[in-house]
Amino acid sequence: MSVRPALAALPQVVLTPGTAFGIYVHVPFCATRCGYCDFNTYTAAELGGASPQGWLTALRTELELAADLMGTVPVDTVFVGGGTPSLLGGAGLAEVLDAVRGNFVLAPDAEVTTEANPESTSPQFFAQIRAAGYTRVSLGMQSVAPRVLAVLDRTHSPGRALHAAAEATAAGFEHLNIDLIYGTPGETDDDLLRSLDAALTAGVDHVSAYALVVEDGTALARRVRRGEIDAPDDDVLAHRYELLDQRLSAAGLSWYEVSNWSRPDGQCRHNVGYWNGGQWWGAGPGAHAFVGDTRWWNVKHPSTYAEALAGGQLPAAEFERLNAHARHIENVLLQIRLRTGLPVAALTDSERLRADDAVASGLLIHAGDRLVLTDRGRLLADAVVRDVLDD
């Protein structure tokens, strides 16, 4: 008999006025587990009796409780992530958005995004979610090089993401993102450039590109530890970043966050909300939320999540209250990654002096009353933050 972990009793949470508010929905289901992934996802064999329909029932209950707690709050953005949301099918994702709309009021121009694995999409899928009200799709392509996909344990064929992008465009989607991973052991410069060219040929208006990170506990980490493949090389990662930045910039996609490039008006508003200190309710197993000065995260397993909600309780595992100092650190950490930069006025006197040192070192530049990372600074963004902050 399983024992339900103690749930956190959330304090009263009140949205900070004047900030963007979004809803993140976590879909914890995956057909297979990619070797590099450490997200809170579950294959069929790991669900322990949980099901997509049971998850959806629990999700509706969480959103009802959230609305009771939050009151009437206009929702600027909705982001359905995972996991693999497209495994729910078009009808399932329509039900997810109906559950959000049934409890919250979406702003007239709300951005509604879903992630999708190309292998679990079709023309009918895209037509269904577009009719349901989704405005943006993020496709996980990662690479078009078969050897790279094999190392990452990706199951889709190299060209499927491009066909999916064409199908989404035909269904009426104007905003499409493709996710890439660079620095996979065995990847060449040409592999990356062919992946970038494929994304650009597909006509997407947004590309997210992330350096491969070997996370503890993953199959990839075990292969590296056994010496089967090499760990990603920092110098190679820096070189690949420069390659992709040059290729995307030349094609008219400008960086607006260290790992994100878009055409004008193609930015992901939901993620921009995170980086600019916005607030959001995170619904679903393991989802994180942040409202007012409170951050919390839900219990991870879908069965435990559903059990808590069936008992009328919010499924929060833990929460923390952020004081002014903690908020300051997060603001610097996140805003400095944006092309719009960090307001100089947000820094303490001593931090401004250290920021001047970073300017002198060619890592930051002054853009009016803001500090913006240089091209070299983007390669060292985390180190720049560490050097500037008082802590």
Short mmCIF file of C-alpha atoms in Angstrom, two decimals:
data_model
loop_
_atom_site.label_atom_id
_atom_site.label_comp_id
_atom_site.label_asym_id
_atom_site.label_seq_id
_atom_site.Cartn_x
_atom_site.Cartn_y
_atom_site.Cartn_z
CA MET A 1 0.00 0.00 0.00
CA SER A 2 1.47 3.34 -1.04
CA VAL A 3 1.74 6.15 1.47
CA ARG A 4 0.83 9.59 0.26
CA PRO A 5 3.55 12.14 1.10
CA ALA A 6 2.61 15.07 3.27
CA LEU A 7 1.20 17.94 1.23
CA ALA A 8 2.14 21.57 1.75
CA ALA A 9 -0.61 23.91 2.92
CA LEU A 10 -0.16 26.93 0.66
CA PRO A 11 -0.43 30.37 2.20
CA GLN A 12 -2.80 32.90 0.67
CA VAL A 13 -1.27 33.93 -2.65
CA VAL A 14 -2.01 37.28 -4.26
CA LEU A 15 -0.90 38.23 -7.76
CA THR A 16 1.52 41.15 -7.85
CA PRO A 17 -0.24 43.94 -9.79
CA GLY A 18 1.12 44.95 -13.17
CA THR A 19 2.84 41.66 -13.99
CA ALA A 20 2.07 39.15 -16.71
CA PHE A 21 0.20 36.04 -15.58
CA GLY A 22 0.41 32.71 -17.33
CA ILE A 23 -0.69 29.13 -16.82
CA TYR A 24 1.71 26.25 -17.39
CA VAL A 25 0.23 22.76 -17.77
CA HIS A 26 2.56 19.78 -17.39
CA VAL A 27 1.73 16.65 -19.37
CA PRO A 28 3.85 13.87 -17.81
CA PHE A 29 3.48 11.21 -20.52
CA CYS A 30 6.12 9.99 -22.98
CA ALA A 31 6.14 7.04 -25.37
CA THR A 32 9.83 6.41 -24.60
CA ARG A 33 12.43 8.10 -22.42
CA CYS A 34 15.17 10.00 -24.25
CA GLY A 35 18.64 9.23 -22.93
CA TYR A 36 19.46 12.84 -21.98
CA CYS A 37 16.12 13.71 -20.34
CA ASP A 38 15.68 14.23 -16.60
CA PHE A 39 12.24 15.88 -16.80
CA ASN A 40 9.31 14.63 -14.73
CA THR A 41 7.99 12.22 -17.36
CA TYR A 42 6.68 8.65 -17.35
CA THR A 43 6.36 5.92 -19.94
CA ALA A 44 3.38 3.54 -19.86
CA ALA A 45 5.34 1.02 -17.78
CA GLU A 46 6.11 3.66 -15.13
CA LEU A 47 2.61 5.07 -14.61
CA GLY A 48 1.50 2.59 -11.93
CA GLY A 49 -2.15 2.69 -12.96
CA ALA A 50 -2.30 6.38 -13.81
CA SER A 51 -3.82 7.28 -17.16
CA PRO A 52 -4.20 10.34 -19.37
CA GLN A 53 -7.93 10.47 -18.61
CA GLY A 54 -7.29 10.28 -14.85
CA TRP A 55 -4.66 13.00 -15.22
CA LEU A 56 -7.11 15.21 -17.10
CA THR A 57 -9.76 14.76 -14.40
CA ALA A 58 -7.22 15.73 -11.76
CA LEU A 59 -6.05 18.69 -13.85
CA ARG A 60 -9.59 20.05 -14.04
CA THR A 61 -9.85 19.84 -10.25
CA GLU A 62 -6.53 21.62 -9.74
CA LEU A 63 -7.56 24.44 -12.06
CA GLU A 64 -10.87 24.79 -10.20
CA LEU A 65 -9.02 25.07 -6.88
CA ALA A 66 -6.56 27.51 -8.46
CA ALA A 67 -9.37 29.74 -9.67
CA ASP A 68 -10.96 29.70 -6.20
CA LEU A 69 -7.64 30.75 -4.69
CA MET A 70 -6.68 33.33 -7.31
CA GLY A 71 -10.01 34.95 -8.05
CA THR A 72 -10.64 36.66 -11.38
CA VAL A 73 -7.26 36.97 -13.03
CA PRO A 74 -6.86 37.52 -16.78
CA VAL A 75 -4.50 34.96 -18.33
CA ASP A 76 -2.00 36.37 -20.82
CA THR A 77 -0.37 33.10 -21.87
CA VAL A 78 -0.92 29.35 -21.63
CA PHE A 79 1.90 26.86 -22.21
CA VAL A 80 1.30 23.10 -22.36
CA GLY A 81 4.60 21.30 -21.91
CA GLY A 82 5.97 17.95 -20.92
CA GLY A 83 6.60 15.19 -21.45
CA THR A 84 4.88 14.85 -24.78
CA PRO A 85 1.62 16.82 -24.92
CA SER A 86 0.94 15.65 -28.48
CA LEU A 87 0.42 12.10 -27.14
CA LEU A 88 -2.96 13.39 -25.89
CA GLY A 89 -4.00 13.92 -29.51
CA GLY A 90 -5.79 16.95 -30.85
CA ALA A 91 -8.99 16.18 -28.96
CA GLY A 92 -7.10 15.72 -25.69
CA LEU A 93 -5.27 19.02 -26.03
CA ALA A 94 -8.58 20.71 -26.83
CA GLU A 95 -9.91 19.35 -23.52
CA VAL A 96 -6.88 20.77 -21.70
CA LEU A 97 -7.55 24.25 -23.08
CA ASP A 98 -11.26 23.89 -22.30
CA ALA A 99 -10.31 23.13 -18.69
CA VAL A 100 -8.25 26.33 -18.54
CA ARG A 101 -11.02 28.40 -20.13
CA GLY A 102 -13.60 26.85 -17.84
CA ASN A 103 -11.88 28.36 -14.81
CA PHE A 104 -9.94 31.41 -16.03
CA VAL A 105 -10.55 34.22 -18.48
CA LEU A 106 -8.05 34.32 -21.32
CA ALA A 107 -6.99 37.76 -22.54
CA PRO A 108 -8.31 38.51 -26.05
CA ASP A 109 -4.78 38.26 -27.48
CA ALA A 110 -3.64 35.38 -25.28
CA GLU A 111 -0.75 33.27 -26.57
CA VAL A 112 -1.53 29.55 -26.28
CA THR A 113 1.41 27.20 -26.93
CA THR A 114 1.80 23.45 -26.92
CA GLU A 115 4.93 21.39 -27.28
CA ALA A 116 4.75 18.48 -29.71
CA ASN A 117 6.85 15.51 -30.71
CA PRO A 118 6.83 15.39 -34.53
CA GLU A 119 6.20 11.64 -34.49
CA SER A 120 2.87 12.02 -32.67
CA THR A 121 1.42 14.74 -34.92
CA SER A 122 -0.54 14.75 -38.17
CA PRO A 123 -2.46 17.22 -40.35
CA GLN A 124 -5.62 16.35 -38.41
CA PHE A 125 -3.84 16.94 -35.09
CA PHE A 126 -2.76 20.45 -36.09
CA ALA A 127 -6.19 21.28 -37.51
CA GLN A 128 -7.84 20.19 -34.25
CA ILE A 129 -5.62 22.18 -31.92
CA ARG A 130 -5.77 25.28 -34.14
CA ALA A 131 -9.57 25.12 -34.10
CA ALA A 132 -9.44 24.67 -30.30
CA GLY A 133 -7.58 27.97 -29.89
CA TYR A 134 -3.88 27.13 -29.80
CA THR A 135 -1.81 29.87 -31.43
CA ARG A 136 1.72 28.49 -31.27
CA VAL A 137 3.46 25.10 -31.58
CA SER A 138 6.94 24.11 -30.40
CA LEU A 139 8.33 21.06 -32.21
CA GLY A 140 11.13 18.97 -30.72
CA MET A 141 13.44 18.31 -33.67
CA GLN A 142 16.83 18.36 -31.87
CA SER A 143 18.76 17.43 -35.06
CA VAL A 144 18.40 16.08 -38.60
CA ALA A 145 21.55 13.96 -38.28
CA PRO A 146 20.61 10.28 -37.70
CA ARG A 147 23.74 9.61 -35.62
CA VAL A 148 22.91 12.52 -33.32
CA LEU A 149 19.30 11.39 -32.91
CA ALA A 150 20.59 7.89 -32.09
CA VAL A 151 22.87 9.17 -29.30
CA LEU A 152 19.98 11.20 -27.89
CA ASP A 153 17.60 8.19 -28.13
CA ARG A 154 15.17 10.23 -30.21
CA THR A 155 12.66 8.03 -32.04
CA HIS A 156 11.46 10.34 -34.83
CA SER A 157 12.92 10.20 -38.31
CA PRO A 158 15.24 13.06 -39.33
CA GLY A 159 12.75 14.63 -41.73
CA ARG A 160 9.54 14.22 -39.74
CA ALA A 161 9.84 17.57 -37.91
CA LEU A 162 9.99 19.40 -41.22
CA HIS A 163 6.84 17.69 -42.48
CA ALA A 164 5.17 18.51 -39.16
CA ALA A 165 6.10 22.17 -39.53
CA ALA A 166 4.54 22.23 -43.00
CA GLU A 167 1.38 20.58 -41.67
CA ALA A 168 1.14 23.12 -38.83
CA THR A 169 1.53 26.00 -41.30
CA ALA A 170 -1.18 24.52 -43.52
CA ALA A 171 -3.47 24.36 -40.46
CA GLY A 172 -3.08 28.11 -39.97
CA PHE A 173 -0.31 28.39 -37.38
CA GLU A 174 1.74 31.55 -37.87
CA HIS A 175 4.04 30.96 -34.89
CA LEU A 176 6.21 27.84 -34.95
CA ASN A 177 9.26 26.99 -32.90
CA ILE A 178 11.81 24.25 -33.48
CA ASP A 179 13.95 23.00 -30.59
CA LEU A 180 17.56 22.04 -31.33
CA ILE A 181 20.26 20.46 -29.16
CA TYR A 182 23.91 21.08 -30.01
CA GLY A 183 27.12 19.54 -28.77
CA THR A 184 26.01 15.90 -28.80
CA PRO A 185 29.03 13.55 -28.85
CA GLY A 186 29.75 12.66 -32.47
CA GLU A 187 28.01 15.74 -33.87
CA THR A 188 29.95 17.72 -36.49
CA ASP A 189 29.73 21.36 -37.50
CA ASP A 190 28.03 20.21 -40.69
CA ASP A 191 25.42 18.25 -38.70
CA LEU A 192 24.47 21.42 -36.84
CA LEU A 193 24.43 23.60 -39.94
CA ARG A 194 22.22 21.12 -41.81
CA SER A 195 19.82 21.09 -38.85
CA LEU A 196 19.71 24.88 -38.83
CA ASP A 197 19.16 25.05 -42.57
CA ALA A 198 16.36 22.50 -42.28
CA ALA A 199 14.64 24.57 -39.59
CA LEU A 200 14.94 27.71 -41.69
CA THR A 201 13.65 25.92 -44.79
CA ALA A 202 10.63 24.82 -42.76
CA GLY A 203 9.71 28.48 -42.38
CA VAL A 204 9.59 28.62 -38.58
CA ASP A 205 9.70 32.03 -36.91
CA HIS A 206 11.46 30.85 -33.74
CA VAL A 207 14.37 28.55 -32.89
CA SER A 208 15.42 27.44 -29.42
CA ALA A 209 18.90 25.91 -29.24
CA TYR A 210 20.33 24.34 -26.10
CA ALA A 211 23.76 22.95 -25.34
CA LEU A 212 23.59 19.29 -24.38
CA VAL A 213 23.87 18.87 -20.62
CA VAL A 214 24.65 15.46 -19.14
CA GLU A 215 22.25 15.22 -16.20
CA ASP A 216 22.91 12.85 -13.31
CA GLY A 217 20.72 9.77 -13.33
CA THR A 218 20.09 9.73 -17.08
CA ALA A 219 21.00 6.99 -19.53
CA LEU A 220 23.34 9.43 -21.23
CA ALA A 221 25.18 10.06 -17.97
CA ARG A 222 25.65 6.33 -17.49
CA ARG A 223 27.09 5.98 -21.01
CA VAL A 224 29.54 8.82 -20.37
CA ARG A 225 30.55 7.32 -17.04
CA ARG A 226 31.22 3.96 -18.68
CA GLY A 227 33.36 5.65 -21.30
CA GLU A 228 31.11 4.65 -24.21
CA ILE A 229 30.85 8.25 -25.40
CA ASP A 230 32.65 11.46 -24.52
CA ALA A 231 31.14 14.23 -22.43
CA PRO A 232 30.32 17.43 -24.35
CA ASP A 233 33.39 19.66 -24.74
CA ASP A 234 33.05 23.28 -23.54
CA ASP A 235 35.15 24.68 -26.38
CA VAL A 236 33.12 22.76 -28.95
CA LEU A 237 29.89 23.99 -27.36
CA ALA A 238 31.08 27.60 -27.58
CA HIS A 239 32.08 27.16 -31.23
CA ARG A 240 28.72 25.57 -32.10
CA TYR A 241 26.87 28.40 -30.37
CA GLU A 242 28.73 30.93 -32.50
CA LEU A 243 27.92 28.94 -35.65
CA LEU A 244 24.22 28.79 -34.95
CA ASP A 245 24.04 32.44 -33.91
CA GLN A 246 25.71 33.50 -37.16
CA ARG A 247 23.45 31.31 -39.33
CA LEU A 248 20.21 32.32 -37.59
CA SER A 249 21.10 36.01 -37.50
CA ALA A 250 21.92 35.98 -41.21
CA ALA A 251 18.49 34.46 -41.86
CA GLY A 252 16.68 37.21 -39.95
CA LEU A 253 16.16 35.48 -36.61
CA SER A 254 17.63 37.65 -33.85
CA TRP A 255 18.54 36.47 -30.39
CA TYR A 256 16.26 37.82 -27.68
CA GLU A 257 17.37 35.43 -24.93
CA VAL A 258 20.66 33.58 -24.75
CA SER A 259 19.15 30.33 -26.10
CA ASN A 260 16.32 31.75 -28.21
CA TRP A 261 16.10 33.44 -31.62
CA SER A 262 13.02 34.74 -33.43
CA ARG A 263 11.74 36.84 -36.27
CA PRO A 264 10.00 40.11 -35.30
CA ASP A 265 6.87 39.34 -33.23
CA GLY A 266 7.87 35.68 -32.99
CA GLN A 267 9.07 35.68 -29.39
CA CYS A 268 7.53 33.22 -26.95
CA ARG A 269 5.57 35.56 -24.72
CA HIS A 270 5.06 32.91 -22.05
CA ASN A 271 8.79 32.41 -21.55
CA VAL A 272 9.46 36.16 -21.74
CA GLY A 273 7.06 36.42 -18.82
CA TYR A 274 9.25 34.06 -16.78
CA TRP A 275 12.43 35.97 -17.59
CA ASN A 276 10.88 39.36 -16.81
CA GLY A 277 9.61 38.37 -13.38
CA GLY A 278 6.05 37.48 -14.40
CA GLN A 279 3.92 35.04 -12.45
CA TRP A 280 2.24 31.79 -13.30
CA TRP A 281 0.25 28.88 -11.99
CA GLY A 282 1.89 25.54 -12.74
CA ALA A 283 -0.68 22.74 -13.02
CA GLY A 284 0.10 19.05 -13.32
CA PRO A 285 2.47 16.55 -11.67
CA GLY A 286 5.76 18.17 -10.69
CA ALA A 287 4.77 21.57 -12.12
CA HIS A 288 6.27 24.69 -10.52
CA ALA A 289 4.30 27.87 -9.83
CA PHE A 290 5.11 31.39 -8.69
CA VAL A 291 2.52 33.91 -7.47
CA GLY A 292 3.14 36.99 -5.34
CA ASP A 293 6.17 36.11 -3.24
CA THR A 294 5.46 32.37 -3.13
CA ARG A 295 6.92 29.58 -5.23
CA TRP A 296 5.69 26.01 -4.93
CA TRP A 297 5.93 22.72 -6.78
CA ASN A 298 3.54 19.82 -7.06
CA VAL A 299 4.09 16.19 -6.12
CA LYS A 300 5.72 14.39 -9.01
CA HIS A 301 4.01 11.09 -9.72
CA PRO A 302 0.71 11.26 -11.64
CA SER A 303 -0.94 8.77 -9.26
CA THR A 304 0.02 10.76 -6.17
CA TYR A 305 -1.07 13.97 -7.90
CA ALA A 306 -4.48 12.52 -8.72
CA GLU A 307 -4.95 11.09 -5.22
CA ALA A 308 -4.33 14.47 -3.60
CA LEU A 309 -6.86 16.23 -5.82
CA ALA A 310 -9.43 13.47 -5.41
CA GLY A 311 -9.21 14.29 -1.71
CA GLY A 312 -9.87 17.98 -2.38
CA GLN A 313 -6.31 19.11 -1.67
CA LEU A 314 -3.93 21.13 -3.78
CA PRO A 315 -1.09 18.75 -4.74
CA ALA A 316 1.73 21.03 -3.56
CA ALA A 317 4.76 19.10 -2.31
CA GLU A 318 6.59 22.12 -0.90
CA PHE A 319 6.64 25.90 -1.09
CA GLU A 320 8.98 28.76 -0.30
CA ARG A 321 8.49 32.47 0.30
CA LEU A 322 10.98 34.65 -1.56
CA ASN A 323 12.29 37.69 0.28
CA ALA A 324 13.51 40.83 -1.47
CA HIS A 325 17.09 39.56 -1.61
CA ALA A 326 16.10 36.27 -3.27
CA ARG A 327 13.94 38.12 -5.80
CA HIS A 328 16.84 40.44 -6.58
CA ILE A 329 19.15 37.51 -7.32
CA GLU A 330 16.58 35.91 -9.61
CA ASN A 331 15.88 39.17 -11.46
CA VAL A 332 19.58 39.66 -12.19
CA LEU A 333 20.03 36.00 -13.18
CA LEU A 334 17.10 36.04 -15.62
CA GLN A 335 17.02 39.55 -17.04
CA ILE A 336 20.71 39.62 -17.87
CA ARG A 337 20.04 36.77 -20.32
CA LEU A 338 17.67 38.95 -22.36
CA ARG A 339 18.63 41.15 -25.26
CA THR A 340 16.67 43.95 -23.59
CA GLY A 341 19.14 43.59 -20.74
CA LEU A 342 19.14 44.42 -17.06
CA PRO A 343 18.34 47.90 -15.71
CA VAL A 344 21.42 49.40 -14.08
CA ALA A 345 19.13 50.79 -11.39
CA ALA A 346 18.28 47.21 -10.34
CA LEU A 347 21.85 46.71 -9.06
CA THR A 348 23.35 47.68 -5.75
CA ASP A 349 26.23 50.17 -5.69
CA SER A 350 28.82 47.40 -5.32
CA GLU A 351 27.20 45.36 -8.08
CA ARG A 352 27.36 48.35 -10.42
CA LEU A 353 31.09 48.57 -9.83
CA ARG A 354 31.52 44.91 -10.71
CA ALA A 355 29.27 45.38 -13.74
CA ASP A 356 31.64 48.15 -14.85
CA ASP A 357 34.46 45.62 -14.62
CA ALA A 358 32.45 43.27 -16.86
CA VAL A 359 31.98 46.12 -19.33
CA ALA A 360 35.71 46.79 -19.32
CA SER A 361 36.31 43.06 -19.94
CA GLY A 362 34.03 43.09 -22.97
CA LEU A 363 31.30 40.92 -21.41
CA LEU A 364 28.63 43.61 -21.02
CA ILE A 365 27.79 46.84 -22.79
CA HIS A 366 25.73 49.82 -21.71
CA ALA A 367 22.56 50.25 -23.79
CA GLY A 368 21.07 53.43 -22.38
CA ASP A 369 20.21 52.70 -18.77
CA ARG A 370 20.52 48.94 -19.21
CA LEU A 371 23.31 46.36 -19.31
CA VAL A 372 23.34 43.87 -22.19
CA LEU A 373 25.54 40.84 -22.78
CA THR A 374 28.02 41.07 -25.64
CA ASP A 375 28.49 38.15 -28.03
CA ARG A 376 31.33 36.91 -25.84
CA GLY A 377 29.29 37.61 -22.72
CA ARG A 378 26.53 35.31 -23.92
CA LEU A 379 29.00 32.42 -23.92
CA LEU A 380 29.80 33.18 -20.27
CA ALA A 381 26.39 34.38 -19.06
CA ASP A 382 26.34 32.34 -15.85
CA ALA A 383 29.85 33.47 -14.92
CA VAL A 384 28.91 37.11 -15.58
CA VAL A 385 26.01 36.78 -13.14
CA ARG A 386 28.22 35.21 -10.49
CA ASP A 387 30.80 37.97 -10.86
CA VAL A 388 28.28 40.81 -10.68
CA LEU A 389 26.07 39.67 -7.78
CA ASP A 390 26.96 40.57 -4.19
CA ASP A 391 26.56 36.93 -3.15
#
